[in-house]
Coordinates of C-alpha atoms in Angstrom, one line a residue:
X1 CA 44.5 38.5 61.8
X2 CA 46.8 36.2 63.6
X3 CA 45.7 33.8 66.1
X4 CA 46.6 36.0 69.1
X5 CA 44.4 38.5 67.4
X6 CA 42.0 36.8 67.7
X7 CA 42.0 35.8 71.2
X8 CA 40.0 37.1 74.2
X9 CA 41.3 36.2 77.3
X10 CA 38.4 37.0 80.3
X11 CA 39.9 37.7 84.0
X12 CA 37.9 38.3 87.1
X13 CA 38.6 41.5 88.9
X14 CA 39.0 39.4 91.9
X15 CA 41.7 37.3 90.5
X16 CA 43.5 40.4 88.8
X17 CA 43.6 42.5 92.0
X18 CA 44.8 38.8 93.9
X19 CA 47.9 39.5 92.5
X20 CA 48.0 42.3 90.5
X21 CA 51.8 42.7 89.4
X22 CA 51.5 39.4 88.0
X23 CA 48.1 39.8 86.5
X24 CA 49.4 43.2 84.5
X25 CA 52.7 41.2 83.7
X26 CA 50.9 38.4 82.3
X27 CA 48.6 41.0 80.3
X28 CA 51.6 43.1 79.0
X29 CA 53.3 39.7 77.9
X30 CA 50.3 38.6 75.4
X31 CA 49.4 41.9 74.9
X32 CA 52.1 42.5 72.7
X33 CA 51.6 39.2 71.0
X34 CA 48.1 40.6 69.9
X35 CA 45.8 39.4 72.8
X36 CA 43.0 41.3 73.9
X37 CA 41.5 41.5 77.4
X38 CA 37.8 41.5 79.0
X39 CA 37.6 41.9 82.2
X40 CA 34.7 41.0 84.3
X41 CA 33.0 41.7 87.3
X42 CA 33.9 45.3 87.7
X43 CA 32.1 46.6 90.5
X44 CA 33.6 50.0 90.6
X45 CA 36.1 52.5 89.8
X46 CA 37.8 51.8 92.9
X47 CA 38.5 48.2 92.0
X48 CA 39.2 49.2 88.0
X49 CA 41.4 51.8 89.3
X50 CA 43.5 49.2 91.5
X51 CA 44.0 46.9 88.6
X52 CA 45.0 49.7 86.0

């Protein structure tokens, strides 16, 4: 696997739904460099739902 592969970024649902265009953006941009996501704090569907 390649670096990016190998990389976990972690973002806060508070900072994602801050801004969210530029939080999905960001995400698309080194997603297709290989990145993976966690994201943390998820309090509820309502919040996941906002971000997605």
């Amino acid at each position: 696997p390649t670096l990016a592969e190998r990389l976990i970024i972690e973002i806060t649902e508070t900072a994602a739904m801050l801004e969210p265009a530029r939080t999905l953006d960001f995400m698309d941009r080194l997603r297709r460099q290989g990145c993976a996501f966690a994201l943390e704090q998820i309090v509820g569907f309502p919040g996941l739902g906002y971000i997605l």
